[in-house]
């Protein structure tokens, strides 16, 4: 994709012209912005797709759109229309009407209000009545932006998209909090993203550009629209992770481009496939299985489901085996409208036909029902498929057949299924370890026993009577969701160290593993270099290849994602770039960077070009940077001789790189006291000066201890204080090994507890 650089001819509005070009570049394509009538036909001939955006219409731009569109139709090149504010005024309405009349479009990407206007144009409705004027005035705010929602949701939104697609004989993409894509016969809904997308000016224009890019890359219109929608939602999610919950719109907007660039590095087609994740573990935390037998007078299944969804249920399965087909289909449609309103998947038990006809998100099959492979063939690639399993063999077969998640039970005794037998002890854990897809525990789960699922590896719990039979259903849902969150938190926390190896065991990877383990965190490593060293010095170093480092990081994040990450020795800029790219790709959290630039003795450990990459790529990713005095001087250009100098340097680093800084005292500047700077706020972390010459690996130990404490869930300042206490304990133990500056005893607390 990047080698071919698909070119998209964009006739777009000046407000978002730059963003349109940048989003295409980030995705691996390129934009040609010719808009003069004298050249648009020639430029269209040289491009793979045409994008027409009516954001700021005028007669010249309209004429250019008509010329380019007609030429693209003659050449059978895909044309994407973005009818910005189509109903905001009569001039826009007439301009869009002319385009619809004279040009055949592959995709029309619009919001709900724009879709309504296009439909009224198609049906040639008279819209100059006072009532119509009031209608348009009331929806004025809904004419702009990718996330502008009007009055439709669920099946109503699908029908709007289907009807418009049939009228215009093209693919229609109605975007909003939940997107819907239709070619007139079928429709697909895409949820996800980030709430901040509602405030991104030009977000819809950028999404339309992605639709054109996928078309230009050879995707059929429906697949192009679906791939663009999934990719854009995933891009927003990645940008949200990097920005953080409290991040501002400026950074979020910038991170959109960075996230899309990383997602598309290996090609547009691969990015489209990777973003097509039908369901994730987070959506399976509290899985409600319906049972209308427990409904109280005045309650309906949809009203109860809505109450449960609002209070923590993240996935709903409709299981009503005794309902006649007609009533089952009607119930499924009503429930899907409720679930779609809140972005919660609706799964139909056993009945793949009902799932397809109702527009539900998927089907769950049992061991005696239609198999996973058969269900996938029947439903296609867009539907979620879950499967009930009772053994490791069944789980592996279901995963290989294409299941998206597994239901495993009964974990406790249950009255809801007469044929359900209790799982053997330990079977749930074995199944969770055997497969890579999420596993949901089911069978007799309630508030009293749900805590017993802690540590077994399940993504969530499926509940029936504990929800539907509860007197206070909202309260029950909140309690069960909190319980799931609690036993998920109780699972062992994990931390990753990306650093060099110290064969003598005092610093580097070895010190990090010992520290994390001593603090009760499961330690993993990605090695950047092998060193031959001992307490007297470093004698040789072998750097790993960027490919091998990348492979290590992929293996870790794809199997046991770390709760926190420590970055230590990075011998080259090349390895830094790989590390930064992978950490951004996986949305790594709680990154602690120990910038191993200059040793305690003053020796430079990093080349000048690598220092530039460190500042540009790694430091901006970090939650906390832990430089010593010489490193802080190198990062700021300041001379640090006093506590006041430390404060100025810490503020400078924090402001420049938008991260927190722990500036380590030592070096006779402020004894054992360190300075924490967060958002401009300074906090001195007092430490005990311990008379021990054996300080090999203190920097590695402190940073890895902070990482472990962050993984355990402690706030940053408390994590730093706890890490310093551990370091003091290790120094105070007085271990004396080797002929030079020896190591500390990382196992000091283990010895103390014996």
PDB file of N, CA, C and O in Angstrom, residues 81-88 93 96 100 108-123 125 135-136 139 142-146 148-152 156-168 171-176 180-182:
ATOM      1  N   UNK A  81     -19.015  10.674  -1.973  1.00  0.00           N
ATOM      2  CA  UNK A  81     -19.628  11.975  -1.704  1.00  0.00           C
ATOM      3  C   UNK A  81     -19.746  12.199  -0.207  1.00  0.00           C
ATOM      4  O   UNK A  81     -20.222  11.335   0.528  1.00  0.00           O
ATOM      5  N   UNK A  82     -19.351  13.396   0.242  1.00  0.00           N
ATOM      6  CA  UNK A  82     -19.559  13.846   1.620  1.00  0.00           C
ATOM      7  C   UNK A  82     -20.425  15.101   1.539  1.00  0.00           C
ATOM      8  O   UNK A  82     -19.922  16.203   1.321  1.00  0.00           O
ATOM      9  N   UNK A  83     -21.759  14.954   1.698  1.00  0.00           N
ATOM     10  CA  UNK A  83     -22.679  16.092   1.515  1.00  0.00           C
ATOM     11  C   UNK A  83     -22.791  16.944   2.772  1.00  0.00           C
ATOM     12  O   UNK A  83     -23.850  16.999   3.415  1.00  0.00           O
ATOM     13  N   UNK A  84     -21.739  17.626   3.131  1.00  0.00           N
ATOM     14  CA  UNK A  84     -21.685  18.361   4.405  1.00  0.00           C
ATOM     15  C   UNK A  84     -22.819  19.385   4.483  1.00  0.00           C
ATOM     16  O   UNK A  84     -22.976  20.227   3.609  1.00  0.00           O
ATOM     17  N   UNK A  85     -23.619  19.275   5.548  1.00  0.00           N
ATOM     18  CA  UNK A  85     -24.695  20.246   5.773  1.00  0.00           C
ATOM     19  C   UNK A  85     -25.686  20.321   4.644  1.00  0.00           C
ATOM     20  O   UNK A  85     -26.186  21.407   4.319  1.00  0.00           O
ATOM     21  N   UNK A  86     -26.019  19.164   4.060  1.00  0.00           N
ATOM     22  CA  UNK A  86     -26.857  19.152   2.855  1.00  0.00           C
ATOM     23  C   UNK A  86     -28.178  19.872   3.050  1.00  0.00           C
ATOM     24  O   UNK A  86     -28.724  20.451   2.101  1.00  0.00           O
ATOM     25  N   UNK A  87     -28.733  19.852   4.245  1.00  0.00           N
ATOM     26  CA  UNK A  87     -30.024  20.490   4.471  1.00  0.00           C
ATOM     27  C   UNK A  87     -29.950  21.807   5.211  1.00  0.00           C
ATOM     28  O   UNK A  87     -30.973  22.324   5.655  1.00  0.00           O
ATOM     29  N   UNK A  88     -28.752  22.368   5.360  1.00  0.00           N
ATOM     30  CA  UNK A  88     -28.607  23.596   6.145  1.00  0.00           C
ATOM     31  C   UNK A  88     -29.231  24.801   5.450  1.00  0.00           C
ATOM     32  O   UNK A  88     -29.611  25.774   6.093  1.00  0.00           O
ATOM     33  N   UNK A  93     -28.845  22.386  -0.580  1.00  0.00           N
ATOM     34  CA  UNK A  93     -29.766  21.311  -0.960  1.00  0.00           C
ATOM     35  C   UNK A  93     -29.827  21.156  -2.481  1.00  0.00           C
ATOM     36  O   UNK A  93     -29.757  20.042  -3.006  1.00  0.00           O
ATOM     37  N   UNK A  96     -26.412  19.747  -3.837  1.00  0.00           N
ATOM     38  CA  UNK A  96     -26.286  18.307  -3.618  1.00  0.00           C
ATOM     39  C   UNK A  96     -27.241  17.550  -4.533  1.00  0.00           C
ATOM     40  O   UNK A  96     -26.895  16.500  -5.097  1.00  0.00           O
ATOM     41  N   UNK A 100     -26.324  14.491  -7.112  1.00  0.00           N
ATOM     42  CA  UNK A 100     -26.978  13.181  -7.071  1.00  0.00           C
ATOM     43  C   UNK A 100     -27.611  12.827  -8.412  1.00  0.00           C
ATOM     44  O   UNK A 100     -27.662  11.654  -8.799  1.00  0.00           O
ATOM     45  N   UNK A 108     -21.698   7.112  -0.237  1.00  0.00           N
ATOM     46  CA  UNK A 108     -22.076   8.412   0.318  1.00  0.00           C
ATOM     47  C   UNK A 108     -21.911   8.314   1.824  1.00  0.00           C
ATOM     48  O   UNK A 108     -22.536   7.472   2.470  1.00  0.00           O
ATOM     49  N   UNK A 109     -21.026   9.146   2.379  1.00  0.00           N
ATOM     50  CA  UNK A 109     -20.765   9.161   3.820  1.00  0.00           C
ATOM     51  C   UNK A 109     -21.391  10.422   4.399  1.00  0.00           C
ATOM     52  O   UNK A 109     -21.059  11.532   4.002  1.00  0.00           O
ATOM     53  N   UNK A 110     -22.346  10.253   5.318  1.00  0.00           N
ATOM     54  CA  UNK A 110     -23.081  11.393   5.843  1.00  0.00           C
ATOM     55  C   UNK A 110     -23.481  11.131   7.286  1.00  0.00           C
ATOM     56  O   UNK A 110     -23.345  10.012   7.787  1.00  0.00           O
ATOM     57  N   UNK A 111     -23.976  12.173   7.973  1.00  0.00           N
ATOM     58  CA  UNK A 111     -24.563  11.943   9.287  1.00  0.00           C
ATOM     59  C   UNK A 111     -26.067  11.765   9.126  1.00  0.00           C
ATOM     60  O   UNK A 111     -26.605  11.809   8.023  1.00  0.00           O
ATOM     61  N   UNK A 112     -26.777  11.575  10.237  1.00  0.00           N
ATOM     62  CA  UNK A 112     -28.196  11.241  10.141  1.00  0.00           C
ATOM     63  C   UNK A 112     -29.022  12.356   9.503  1.00  0.00           C
ATOM     64  O   UNK A 112     -29.886  12.095   8.651  1.00  0.00           O
ATOM     65  N   UNK A 113     -28.796  13.598   9.909  1.00  0.00           N
ATOM     66  CA  UNK A 113     -29.574  14.708   9.365  1.00  0.00           C
ATOM     67  C   UNK A 113     -29.331  14.854   7.867  1.00  0.00           C
ATOM     68  O   UNK A 113     -30.257  15.132   7.094  1.00  0.00           O
ATOM     69  N   UNK A 114     -28.074  14.671   7.450  1.00  0.00           N
ATOM     70  CA  UNK A 114     -27.755  14.743   6.016  1.00  0.00           C
ATOM     71  C   UNK A 114     -28.423  13.606   5.254  1.00  0.00           C
ATOM     72  O   UNK A 114     -28.914  13.788   4.132  1.00  0.00           O
ATOM     73  N   UNK A 115     -28.467  12.420   5.876  1.00  0.00           N
ATOM     74  CA  UNK A 115     -29.124  11.280   5.227  1.00  0.00           C
ATOM     75  C   UNK A 115     -30.612  11.558   5.023  1.00  0.00           C
ATOM     76  O   UNK A 115     -31.180  11.231   3.968  1.00  0.00           O
ATOM     77  N   UNK A 116     -31.267  12.158   6.016  1.00  0.00           N
ATOM     78  CA  UNK A 116     -32.682  12.508   5.873  1.00  0.00           C
ATOM     79  C   UNK A 116     -32.894  13.487   4.718  1.00  0.00           C
ATOM     80  O   UNK A 116     -33.846  13.358   3.937  1.00  0.00           O
ATOM     81  N   UNK A 117     -31.997  14.460   4.610  1.00  0.00           N
ATOM     82  CA  UNK A 117     -32.114  15.436   3.528  1.00  0.00           C
ATOM     83  C   UNK A 117     -31.951  14.763   2.168  1.00  0.00           C
ATOM     84  O   UNK A 117     -32.721  15.019   1.233  1.00  0.00           O
ATOM     85  N   UNK A 118     -30.952  13.888   2.046  1.00  0.00           N
ATOM     86  CA  UNK A 118     -30.733  13.193   0.775  1.00  0.00           C
ATOM     87  C   UNK A 118     -31.946  12.352   0.403  1.00  0.00           C
ATOM     88  O   UNK A 118     -32.326  12.276  -0.775  1.00  0.00           O
ATOM     89  N   UNK A 119     -32.550  11.711   1.395  1.00  0.00           N
ATOM     90  CA  UNK A 119     -33.719  10.876   1.125  1.00  0.00           C
ATOM     91  C   UNK A 119     -34.884  11.742   0.648  1.00  0.00           C
ATOM     92  O   UNK A 119     -35.613  11.359  -0.287  1.00  0.00           O
ATOM     93  N   UNK A 120     -35.049  12.906   1.244  1.00  0.00           N
ATOM     94  CA  UNK A 120     -36.137  13.790   0.808  1.00  0.00           C
ATOM     95  C   UNK A 120     -35.872  14.329  -0.599  1.00  0.00           C
ATOM     96  O   UNK A 120     -36.802  14.509  -1.388  1.00  0.00           O
ATOM     97  N   UNK A 121     -34.597  14.553  -0.934  1.00  0.00           N
ATOM     98  CA  UNK A 121     -34.258  14.980  -2.299  1.00  0.00           C
ATOM     99  C   UNK A 121     -34.614  13.879  -3.288  1.00  0.00           C
ATOM    100  O   UNK A 121     -35.198  14.124  -4.350  1.00  0.00           O
ATOM    101  N   UNK A 122     -34.232  12.638  -2.930  1.00  0.00           N
ATOM    102  CA  UNK A 122     -34.513  11.500  -3.817  1.00  0.00           C
ATOM    103  C   UNK A 122     -36.012  11.350  -4.079  1.00  0.00           C
ATOM    104  O   UNK A 122     -36.433  11.010  -5.182  1.00  0.00           O
ATOM    105  N   UNK A 123     -36.801  11.587  -3.056  1.00  0.00           N
ATOM    106  CA  UNK A 123     -38.246  11.418  -3.195  1.00  0.00           C
ATOM    107  C   UNK A 123     -38.932  12.700  -3.671  1.00  0.00           C
ATOM    108  O   UNK A 123     -40.164  12.764  -3.753  1.00  0.00           O
ATOM    109  N   UNK A 125     -39.491  15.567  -2.336  1.00  0.00           N
ATOM    110  CA  UNK A 125     -40.490  16.142  -1.455  1.00  0.00           C
ATOM    111  C   UNK A 125     -40.460  17.653  -1.529  1.00  0.00           C
ATOM    112  O   UNK A 125     -39.391  18.261  -1.629  1.00  0.00           O
ATOM    113  N   UNK A 135     -38.635  22.113  10.860  1.00  0.00           N
ATOM    114  CA  UNK A 135     -37.908  20.836  10.996  1.00  0.00           C
ATOM    115  C   UNK A 135     -36.423  21.052  10.780  1.00  0.00           C
ATOM    116  O   UNK A 135     -35.588  20.595  11.547  1.00  0.00           O
ATOM    117  N   UNK A 136     -36.077  21.782   9.709  1.00  0.00           N
ATOM    118  CA  UNK A 136     -34.657  22.020   9.423  1.00  0.00           C
ATOM    119  C   UNK A 136     -34.025  22.918  10.474  1.00  0.00           C
ATOM    120  O   UNK A 136     -32.896  22.706  10.890  1.00  0.00           O
ATOM    121  N   UNK A 139     -32.981  21.079  13.567  1.00  0.00           N
ATOM    122  CA  UNK A 139     -31.871  20.129  13.433  1.00  0.00           C
ATOM    123  C   UNK A 139     -30.595  20.814  12.945  1.00  0.00           C
ATOM    124  O   UNK A 139     -29.668  20.162  12.510  1.00  0.00           O
ATOM    125  N   UNK A 142     -27.312  19.514  13.982  1.00  0.00           N
ATOM    126  CA  UNK A 142     -26.976  18.137  13.604  1.00  0.00           C
ATOM    127  C   UNK A 142     -26.388  18.035  12.213  1.00  0.00           C
ATOM    128  O   UNK A 142     -26.077  16.954  11.755  1.00  0.00           O
ATOM    129  N   UNK A 143     -26.226  19.162  11.523  1.00  0.00           N
ATOM    130  CA  UNK A 143     -25.747  19.095  10.153  1.00  0.00           C
ATOM    131  C   UNK A 143     -24.247  18.912  10.053  1.00  0.00           C
ATOM    132  O   UNK A 143     -23.727  18.644   8.998  1.00  0.00           O
ATOM    133  N   UNK A 144     -23.526  19.103  11.127  1.00  0.00           N
ATOM    134  CA  UNK A 144     -22.080  19.098  11.040  1.00  0.00           C
ATOM    135  C   UNK A 144     -21.470  18.026  11.915  1.00  0.00           C
ATOM    136  O   UNK A 144     -21.903  17.799  13.017  1.00  0.00           O
ATOM    137  N   UNK A 145     -20.420  17.397  11.401  1.00  0.00           N
ATOM    138  CA  UNK A 145     -19.594  16.519  12.213  1.00  0.00           C
ATOM    139  C   UNK A 145     -19.914  15.055  12.078  1.00  0.00           C
ATOM    140  O   UNK A 145     -21.057  14.651  11.947  1.00  0.00           O
ATOM    141  N   UNK A 146     -18.840  14.237  12.152  1.00  0.00           N
ATOM    142  CA  UNK A 146     -18.977  12.799  12.001  1.00  0.00           C
ATOM    143  C   UNK A 146     -19.836  12.190  13.091  1.00  0.00           C
ATOM    144  O   UNK A 146     -20.520  11.195  12.883  1.00  0.00           O
ATOM    145  N   UNK A 148     -22.481  13.558  14.635  1.00  0.00           N
ATOM    146  CA  UNK A 148     -23.756  14.240  14.825  1.00  0.00           C
ATOM    147  C   UNK A 148     -24.898  13.250  14.724  1.00  0.00           C
ATOM    148  O   UNK A 148     -25.178  12.721  13.659  1.00  0.00           O
ATOM    149  N   UNK A 149     -25.559  12.984  15.838  1.00  0.00           N
ATOM    150  CA  UNK A 149     -26.682  12.053  15.875  1.00  0.00           C
ATOM    151  C   UNK A 149     -27.995  12.831  15.872  1.00  0.00           C
ATOM    152  O   UNK A 149     -28.106  13.886  16.477  1.00  0.00           O
ATOM    153  N   UNK A 150     -28.986  12.281  15.187  1.00  0.00           N
ATOM    154  CA  UNK A 150     -30.307  12.901  15.183  1.00  0.00           C
ATOM    155  C   UNK A 150     -31.270  12.023  15.966  1.00  0.00           C
ATOM    156  O   UNK A 150     -31.035  11.702  17.109  1.00  0.00           O
ATOM    157  N   UNK A 151     -32.334  11.584  15.345  1.00  0.00           N
ATOM    158  CA  UNK A 151     -33.399  10.912  16.090  1.00  0.00           C
ATOM    159  C   UNK A 151     -33.426   9.410  15.908  1.00  0.00           C
ATOM    160  O   UNK A 151     -34.262   8.742  16.497  1.00  0.00           O
ATOM    161  N   UNK A 152     -32.531   8.849  15.109  1.00  0.00           N
ATOM    162  CA  UNK A 152     -32.596   7.428  14.820  1.00  0.00           C
ATOM    163  C   UNK A 152     -31.630   6.639  15.690  1.00  0.00           C
ATOM    164  O   UNK A 152     -30.587   7.132  16.103  1.00  0.00           O
ATOM    165  N   UNK A 156     -34.149   1.553  13.372  1.00  0.00           N
ATOM    166  CA  UNK A 156     -34.567   2.751  12.657  1.00  0.00           C
ATOM    167  C   UNK A 156     -33.434   3.339  11.842  1.00  0.00           C
ATOM    168  O   UNK A 156     -33.628   3.776  10.699  1.00  0.00           O
ATOM    169  N   UNK A 157     -32.232   3.367  12.422  1.00  0.00           N
ATOM    170  CA  UNK A 157     -31.068   3.879  11.710  1.00  0.00           C
ATOM    171  C   UNK A 157     -30.702   2.973  10.543  1.00  0.00           C
ATOM    172  O   UNK A 157     -30.355   3.441   9.459  1.00  0.00           O
ATOM    173  N   UNK A 158     -30.786   1.670  10.765  1.00  0.00           N
ATOM    174  CA  UNK A 158     -30.510   0.731   9.683  1.00  0.00           C
ATOM    175  C   UNK A 158     -31.476   0.934   8.521  1.00  0.00           C
ATOM    176  O   UNK A 158     -31.078   0.930   7.348  1.00  0.00           O
ATOM    177  N   UNK A 159     -32.752   1.097   8.828  1.00  0.00           N
ATOM    178  CA  UNK A 159     -33.747   1.271   7.766  1.00  0.00           C
ATOM    179  C   UNK A 159     -33.517   2.560   7.000  1.00  0.00           C
ATOM    180  O   UNK A 159     -33.725   2.614   5.781  1.00  0.00           O
ATOM    181  N   UNK A 160     -33.120   3.621   7.696  1.00  0.00           N
ATOM    182  CA  UNK A 160     -32.798   4.875   7.016  1.00  0.00           C
ATOM    183  C   UNK A 160     -31.668   4.659   6.013  1.00  0.00           C
ATOM    184  O   UNK A 160     -31.752   5.091   4.857  1.00  0.00           O
ATOM    185  N   UNK A 161     -30.593   3.986   6.450  1.00  0.00           N
ATOM    186  CA  UNK A 161     -29.450   3.741   5.571  1.00  0.00           C
ATOM    187  C   UNK A 161     -29.840   2.834   4.408  1.00  0.00           C
ATOM    188  O   UNK A 161     -29.440   3.070   3.253  1.00  0.00           O
ATOM    189  N   UNK A 162     -30.606   1.789   4.696  1.00  0.00           N
ATOM    190  CA  UNK A 162     -31.026   0.864   3.632  1.00  0.00           C
ATOM    191  C   UNK A 162     -31.866   1.577   2.579  1.00  0.00           C
ATOM    192  O   UNK A 162     -31.669   1.404   1.379  1.00  0.00           O
ATOM    193  N   UNK A 163     -32.838   2.376   3.037  1.00  0.00           N
ATOM    194  CA  UNK A 163     -33.725   3.057   2.094  1.00  0.00           C
ATOM    195  C   UNK A 163     -32.953   4.027   1.215  1.00  0.00           C
ATOM    196  O   UNK A 163     -33.168   4.089  -0.004  1.00  0.00           O
ATOM    197  N   UNK A 164     -32.035   4.780   1.821  1.00  0.00           N
ATOM    198  CA  UNK A 164     -31.246   5.728   1.034  1.00  0.00           C
ATOM    199  C   UNK A 164     -30.338   4.998   0.052  1.00  0.00           C
ATOM    200  O   UNK A 164     -30.171   5.424  -1.096  1.00  0.00           O
ATOM    201  N   UNK A 165     -29.749   3.880   0.492  1.00  0.00           N
ATOM    202  CA  UNK A 165     -28.886   3.102  -0.401  1.00  0.00           C
ATOM    203  C   UNK A 165     -29.665   2.559  -1.590  1.00  0.00           C
ATOM    204  O   UNK A 165     -29.162   2.538  -2.724  1.00  0.00           O
ATOM    205  N   UNK A 166     -30.901   2.117  -1.335  1.00  0.00           N
ATOM    206  CA  UNK A 166     -31.728   1.623  -2.447  1.00  0.00           C
ATOM    207  C   UNK A 166     -32.090   2.750  -3.406  1.00  0.00           C
ATOM    208  O   UNK A 166     -32.072   2.574  -4.628  1.00  0.00           O
ATOM    209  N   UNK A 167     -32.427   3.916  -2.872  1.00  0.00           N
ATOM    210  CA  UNK A 167     -32.799   5.048  -3.718  1.00  0.00           C
ATOM    211  C   UNK A 167     -31.653   5.488  -4.628  1.00  0.00           C
ATOM    212  O   UNK A 167     -31.861   5.859  -5.781  1.00  0.00           O
ATOM    213  N   UNK A 168     -30.431   5.448  -4.087  1.00  0.00           N
ATOM    214  CA  UNK A 168     -29.275   5.966  -4.830  1.00  0.00           C
ATOM    215  C   UNK A 168     -28.434   4.861  -5.466  1.00  0.00           C
ATOM    216  O   UNK A 168     -27.433   5.157  -6.131  1.00  0.00           O
ATOM    217  N   UNK A 171     -23.547   2.386  -1.823  1.00  0.00           N
ATOM    218  CA  UNK A 171     -23.343   2.109  -0.404  1.00  0.00           C
ATOM    219  C   UNK A 171     -23.499   3.404   0.382  1.00  0.00           C
ATOM    220  O   UNK A 171     -22.927   4.434   0.010  1.00  0.00           O
ATOM    221  N   UNK A 172     -24.262   3.345   1.449  1.00  0.00           N
ATOM    222  CA  UNK A 172     -24.482   4.519   2.305  1.00  0.00           C
ATOM    223  C   UNK A 172     -23.853   4.253   3.670  1.00  0.00           C
ATOM    224  O   UNK A 172     -24.062   3.197   4.270  1.00  0.00           O
ATOM    225  N   UNK A 173     -23.091   5.219   4.134  1.00  0.00           N
ATOM    226  CA  UNK A 173     -22.407   5.137   5.423  1.00  0.00           C
ATOM    227  C   UNK A 173     -22.926   6.286   6.277  1.00  0.00           C
ATOM    228  O   UNK A 173     -22.568   7.438   6.064  1.00  0.00           O
ATOM    229  N   UNK A 174     -23.813   5.976   7.230  1.00  0.00           N
ATOM    230  CA  UNK A 174     -24.337   6.997   8.139  1.00  0.00           C
ATOM    231  C   UNK A 174     -23.526   6.928   9.424  1.00  0.00           C
ATOM    232  O   UNK A 174     -23.601   5.949  10.169  1.00  0.00           O
ATOM    233  N   UNK A 175     -22.734   7.943   9.694  1.00  0.00           N
ATOM    234  CA  UNK A 175     -21.814   7.904  10.832  1.00  0.00           C
ATOM    235  C   UNK A 175     -22.389   8.648  12.025  1.00  0.00           C
ATOM    236  O   UNK A 175     -23.233   9.531  11.899  1.00  0.00           O
ATOM    237  N   UNK A 176     -21.931   8.249  13.194  1.00  0.00           N
ATOM    238  CA  UNK A 176     -22.375   8.849  14.442  1.00  0.00           C
ATOM    239  C   UNK A 176     -21.741   8.121  15.600  1.00  0.00           C
ATOM    240  O   UNK A 176     -20.707   7.467  15.438  1.00  0.00           O
ATOM    241  N   UNK A 180     -23.648   3.062  10.833  1.00  0.00           N
ATOM    242  CA  UNK A 180     -24.352   2.009  10.108  1.00  0.00           C
ATOM    243  C   UNK A 180     -23.995   2.121   8.632  1.00  0.00           C
ATOM    244  O   UNK A 180     -23.915   3.214   8.085  1.00  0.00           O
ATOM    245  N   UNK A 181     -23.740   0.975   8.017  1.00  0.00           N
ATOM    246  CA  UNK A 181     -23.359   0.909   6.607  1.00  0.00           C
ATOM    247  C   UNK A 181     -24.321  -0.031   5.915  1.00  0.00           C
ATOM    248  O   UNK A 181     -24.592  -1.130   6.408  1.00  0.00           O
ATOM    249  N   UNK A 182     -24.849   0.379   4.752  1.00  0.00           N
ATOM    250  CA  UNK A 182     -25.805  -0.458   4.037  1.00  0.00           C
ATOM    251  C   UNK A 182     -25.621  -0.320   2.531  1.00  0.00           C
ATOM    252  O   UNK A 182     -25.262   0.752   2.036  1.00  0.00           O
TER     253      UNK A 182
END
